Amino acid sequence: MRHSNGIRRAALATTAVTAVAAAVTGILPGTAMAASTTTSTPPPACPASALQVSAWQAAHPPVGTGTGAAIVQFTNVSQKTCVLKGYPTVTGADNTPLKVTPTGKAAAVTVRPQGKAWVKLTFVQVQGEGDGYCVSGNTPAAYPTMVIGLPNSGKHQVALKDGWWAQCDNKVTATPVSTVKPS
C-alpha cells in the first residue's frame, strides 16, 4: 500500500503542475507548442506621391553668402504610415548632379500620416557680394530649384522658401533622413 500511495501522490502532483502550466500558458496537456509564425511586417517605403517636400535656409549656415546650408522637410501627406531611409541625392535645376558626402549614420525612420522627417544639406559656400566667387576658382551656381531624392521614395523638385540655392564646386554634405529636426 505504501508503495502505491507514493506513486499516487507523485501522479497527483504531476497532474497539478501540468494543470497550472496549462492555465498559465493556454496550452493543453499533451499538445505540442508550435513556434510563433506571426511576424511584424515593417511599413513600406514612402512613395513619392505620399510626400510633400519643402526647404528653407538653415539657421546656422557656414560663413559666406548664398545658401550655405538648407533644411529639407518631408511630410507624409498620405493616410498610411511609411518609412524613409538613407541619404538624399541632390541635382541642380539644370540637371547637374552634386556629389553628396554623407555624414552621420543612416537608419530607417517611420513617418506616420502628417508626420515629418528632415535632412540637412551643407554646400560649399559662395563667397563675396554680388556675383560672388568660389574659393576653388570655379564659377558659383545658383538654382531656383533643386531635385532632392531619397532611396525608394522618389525625387522632388524643391524651391527654397527664402531664396535660391547657391553653391560652389557641385558638392554637398548631407545628413541622413531623420525625425530629429536639424537647425
CSV table of C-alpha atoms in Angstrom, one decimal:
chain,number,residue,atom,x,y,z
A,1,MET,CA,0.0,0.0,0.0
A,2,ARG,CA,2.7,2.3,0.9
A,3,HIS,CA,4.3,2.0,-2.4
A,4,SER,CA,1.1,2.7,-4.4
A,5,ASN,CA,0.3,5.8,-2.2
A,6,GLY,CA,3.7,7.3,-3.1
A,7,ILE,CA,3.0,6.7,-6.8
A,8,ARG,CA,-0.5,8.1,-6.5
A,9,ARG,CA,0.8,11.3,-4.7
A,10,ALA,CA,3.5,11.7,-7.4
A,11,ALA,CA,0.9,11.3,-10.1
A,12,LEU,CA,-1.4,13.9,-8.4
A,13,ALA,CA,1.5,16.3,-8.0
A,14,THR,CA,2.4,15.9,-11.7
A,15,THR,CA,-1.2,16.4,-12.7
A,16,ALA,CA,-1.5,19.6,-10.6
A,17,VAL,CA,1.7,21.0,-12.1
A,18,THR,CA,0.5,20.2,-15.6
A,19,ALA,CA,-2.8,21.9,-14.9
A,20,VAL,CA,-1.2,25.1,-13.6
A,21,ALA,CA,1.2,25.2,-16.6
A,22,ALA,CA,-1.8,24.7,-19.0
A,23,ALA,CA,-3.7,27.6,-17.2
A,24,VAL,CA,-0.7,29.9,-17.4
A,25,THR,CA,0.3,29.2,-21.0
A,26,GLY,CA,-3.0,28.3,-22.5
A,27,ILE,CA,-1.6,25.1,-23.9
A,28,LEU,CA,-3.5,21.9,-23.2
A,29,PRO,CA,-1.6,18.9,-21.7
A,30,GLY,CA,-0.5,16.5,-24.4
A,31,THR,CA,-0.4,19.2,-27.2
A,32,ALA,CA,2.8,20.5,-28.7
A,33,MET,CA,3.6,24.1,-28.7
A,34,ALA,CA,4.2,25.4,-32.2
A,35,ALA,CA,6.8,28.1,-32.9
A,36,SER,CA,5.2,31.5,-33.5
A,37,THR,CA,4.7,32.3,-37.1
A,38,THR,CA,3.4,35.8,-36.7
A,39,THR,CA,5.9,38.5,-37.6
A,40,SER,CA,5.6,42.2,-37.6
A,41,THR,CA,5.9,43.5,-41.2
A,42,PRO,CA,7.5,46.9,-41.3
A,43,PRO,CA,5.7,49.7,-43.1
A,44,PRO,CA,6.6,50.1,-46.8
A,45,ALA,CA,8.9,52.8,-48.2
A,46,CYS,CA,7.1,56.1,-48.6
A,47,PRO,CA,6.2,56.5,-52.3
A,48,ALA,CA,6.9,59.9,-53.9
A,49,SER,CA,3.2,60.6,-54.0
A,50,ALA,CA,3.0,60.3,-50.2
A,51,LEU,CA,5.5,63.1,-49.6
A,52,GLN,CA,5.2,66.9,-49.7
A,53,VAL,CA,8.7,68.4,-49.7
A,54,SER,CA,9.7,71.9,-48.7
A,55,ALA,CA,13.1,73.6,-47.9
A,56,TRP,CA,14.5,76.7,-46.2
A,57,GLN,CA,17.9,78.1,-45.3
A,58,ALA,CA,19.3,76.6,-42.1
A,59,ALA,CA,19.6,78.9,-39.0
A,60,HIS,CA,23.3,78.1,-38.7
A,61,PRO,CA,24.9,78.2,-42.2
A,62,PRO,CA,28.7,78.3,-42.8
A,63,VAL,CA,30.4,81.7,-43.2
A,64,GLY,CA,29.9,83.3,-46.6
A,65,THR,CA,26.9,84.3,-48.8
A,66,GLY,CA,24.3,82.3,-50.6
A,67,THR,CA,22.5,79.2,-49.3
A,68,GLY,CA,25.3,77.6,-47.3
A,69,ALA,CA,23.0,75.1,-45.6
A,70,ALA,CA,19.4,74.2,-46.1
A,71,ILE,CA,16.8,72.1,-44.2
A,72,VAL,CA,14.7,69.8,-46.4
A,73,GLN,CA,11.4,68.7,-44.8
A,74,PHE,CA,9.5,65.6,-46.0
A,75,THR,CA,5.8,65.5,-44.8
A,76,ASN,CA,3.8,62.3,-45.2
A,77,VAL,CA,0.6,63.5,-46.7
A,78,SER,CA,-0.9,60.0,-47.2
A,79,GLN,CA,-3.2,58.2,-44.9
A,80,LYS,CA,-0.6,55.4,-44.3
A,81,THR,CA,2.5,55.1,-42.2
A,82,CYS,CA,5.6,54.6,-44.3
A,83,VAL,CA,9.4,54.5,-44.0
A,84,LEU,CA,12.2,56.8,-45.2
A,85,LYS,CA,15.8,55.8,-45.1
A,86,GLY,CA,19.2,57.0,-46.3
A,87,TYR,CA,20.9,60.0,-47.7
A,88,PRO,CA,19.5,62.3,-50.4
A,89,THR,CA,20.6,62.7,-53.9
A,90,VAL,CA,20.8,66.3,-55.0
A,91,THR,CA,20.7,67.7,-58.5
A,92,GLY,CA,20.6,71.3,-59.7
A,93,ALA,CA,17.7,72.6,-61.8
A,94,ASP,CA,19.9,72.3,-64.9
A,95,ASN,CA,20.3,68.6,-64.2
A,96,THR,CA,23.8,69.0,-62.7
A,97,PRO,CA,24.3,66.2,-60.1
A,98,LEU,CA,26.0,67.3,-56.9
A,99,LYS,CA,28.5,65.0,-55.2
A,100,VAL,CA,26.9,64.1,-51.9
A,101,THR,CA,29.2,63.4,-48.9
A,102,PRO,CA,27.2,61.6,-46.3
A,103,THR,CA,27.6,62.4,-42.6
A,104,GLY,CA,26.1,60.5,-39.7
A,105,LYS,CA,24.6,57.1,-39.6
A,106,ALA,CA,21.5,56.2,-41.7
A,107,ALA,CA,18.6,54.3,-40.2
A,108,ALA,CA,15.1,53.7,-41.3
A,109,VAL,CA,12.6,56.2,-39.9
A,110,THR,CA,8.9,55.6,-39.6
A,111,VAL,CA,6.7,58.5,-40.6
A,112,ARG,CA,3.1,58.5,-39.6
A,113,PRO,CA,0.4,60.3,-41.6
A,114,GLN,CA,1.1,64.1,-41.3
A,115,GLY,CA,4.5,63.2,-39.7
A,116,LYS,CA,7.7,64.9,-40.8
A,117,ALA,CA,11.3,63.9,-41.4
A,118,TRP,CA,14.3,66.1,-42.3
A,119,VAL,CA,17.7,66.2,-43.9
A,120,LYS,CA,20.3,69.0,-43.7
A,121,LEU,CA,22.3,69.9,-46.7
A,122,THR,CA,25.5,71.9,-46.4
A,123,PHE,CA,27.0,73.4,-49.5
A,124,VAL,CA,30.5,74.7,-50.4
A,125,GLN,CA,29.7,78.3,-49.7
A,126,VAL,CA,29.7,81.1,-52.3
A,127,GLN,CA,32.0,84.0,-51.0
A,128,GLY,CA,31.8,87.7,-51.5
A,129,GLU,CA,28.9,90.0,-52.6
A,130,GLY,CA,27.0,90.5,-55.8
A,131,ASP,CA,28.1,87.8,-58.3
A,132,GLY,CA,30.2,86.1,-55.6
A,133,TYR,CA,33.1,83.7,-56.2
A,134,CYS,CA,34.2,80.2,-55.2
A,135,VAL,CA,37.5,79.8,-53.2
A,136,SER,CA,38.3,77.0,-55.6
A,137,GLY,CA,38.2,79.3,-58.6
A,138,ASN,CA,35.1,77.6,-60.1
A,139,THR,CA,32.1,79.6,-61.1
A,140,PRO,CA,29.3,79.6,-58.5
A,141,ALA,CA,26.0,78.1,-59.4
A,142,ALA,CA,22.6,79.4,-58.3
A,143,TYR,CA,19.4,77.5,-58.9
A,144,PRO,CA,15.7,78.4,-58.3
A,145,THR,CA,15.1,74.8,-57.5
A,146,MET,CA,17.0,71.6,-56.7
A,147,VAL,CA,15.8,68.0,-57.2
A,148,ILE,CA,16.1,66.1,-53.9
A,149,GLY,CA,15.7,62.3,-53.9
A,150,LEU,CA,15.6,59.7,-51.2
A,151,PRO,CA,16.1,55.9,-51.8
A,152,ASN,CA,12.9,54.2,-52.8
A,153,SER,CA,10.9,57.4,-52.2
A,154,GLY,CA,11.3,59.3,-55.5
A,155,LYS,CA,12.7,62.7,-56.5
A,156,HIS,CA,11.2,66.0,-55.7
A,157,GLN,CA,11.8,69.4,-57.3
A,158,VAL,CA,12.1,71.9,-54.4
A,159,ALA,CA,12.4,75.7,-54.2
A,160,LEU,CA,13.8,77.4,-51.1
A,161,LYS,CA,11.2,79.3,-49.2
A,162,ASP,CA,13.7,82.1,-48.6
A,163,GLY,CA,15.9,82.5,-51.7
A,164,TRP,CA,17.8,80.5,-54.3
A,165,TRP,CA,20.1,77.5,-53.9
A,166,ALA,CA,23.7,78.8,-54.3
A,167,GLN,CA,26.7,76.7,-54.1
A,168,CYS,CA,30.3,76.1,-55.3
A,169,ASP,CA,32.0,73.0,-56.8
A,170,ASN,CA,28.9,70.9,-57.2
A,171,LYS,CA,29.4,69.3,-53.7
A,172,VAL,CA,27.1,69.0,-50.8
A,173,THR,CA,27.3,67.3,-47.3
A,174,ALA,CA,24.1,65.6,-46.3
A,175,THR,CA,22.8,64.2,-43.1
A,176,PRO,CA,20.6,61.0,-43.3
A,177,VAL,CA,16.9,61.4,-43.2
A,178,SER,CA,15.8,61.7,-39.5
A,179,THR,CA,12.8,62.6,-37.4
A,180,VAL,CA,15.0,65.0,-35.4
A,181,LYS,CA,14.7,68.4,-36.9
A,182,PRO,CA,18.2,70.0,-37.6
A,183,SER,CA,18.9,73.7,-37.2
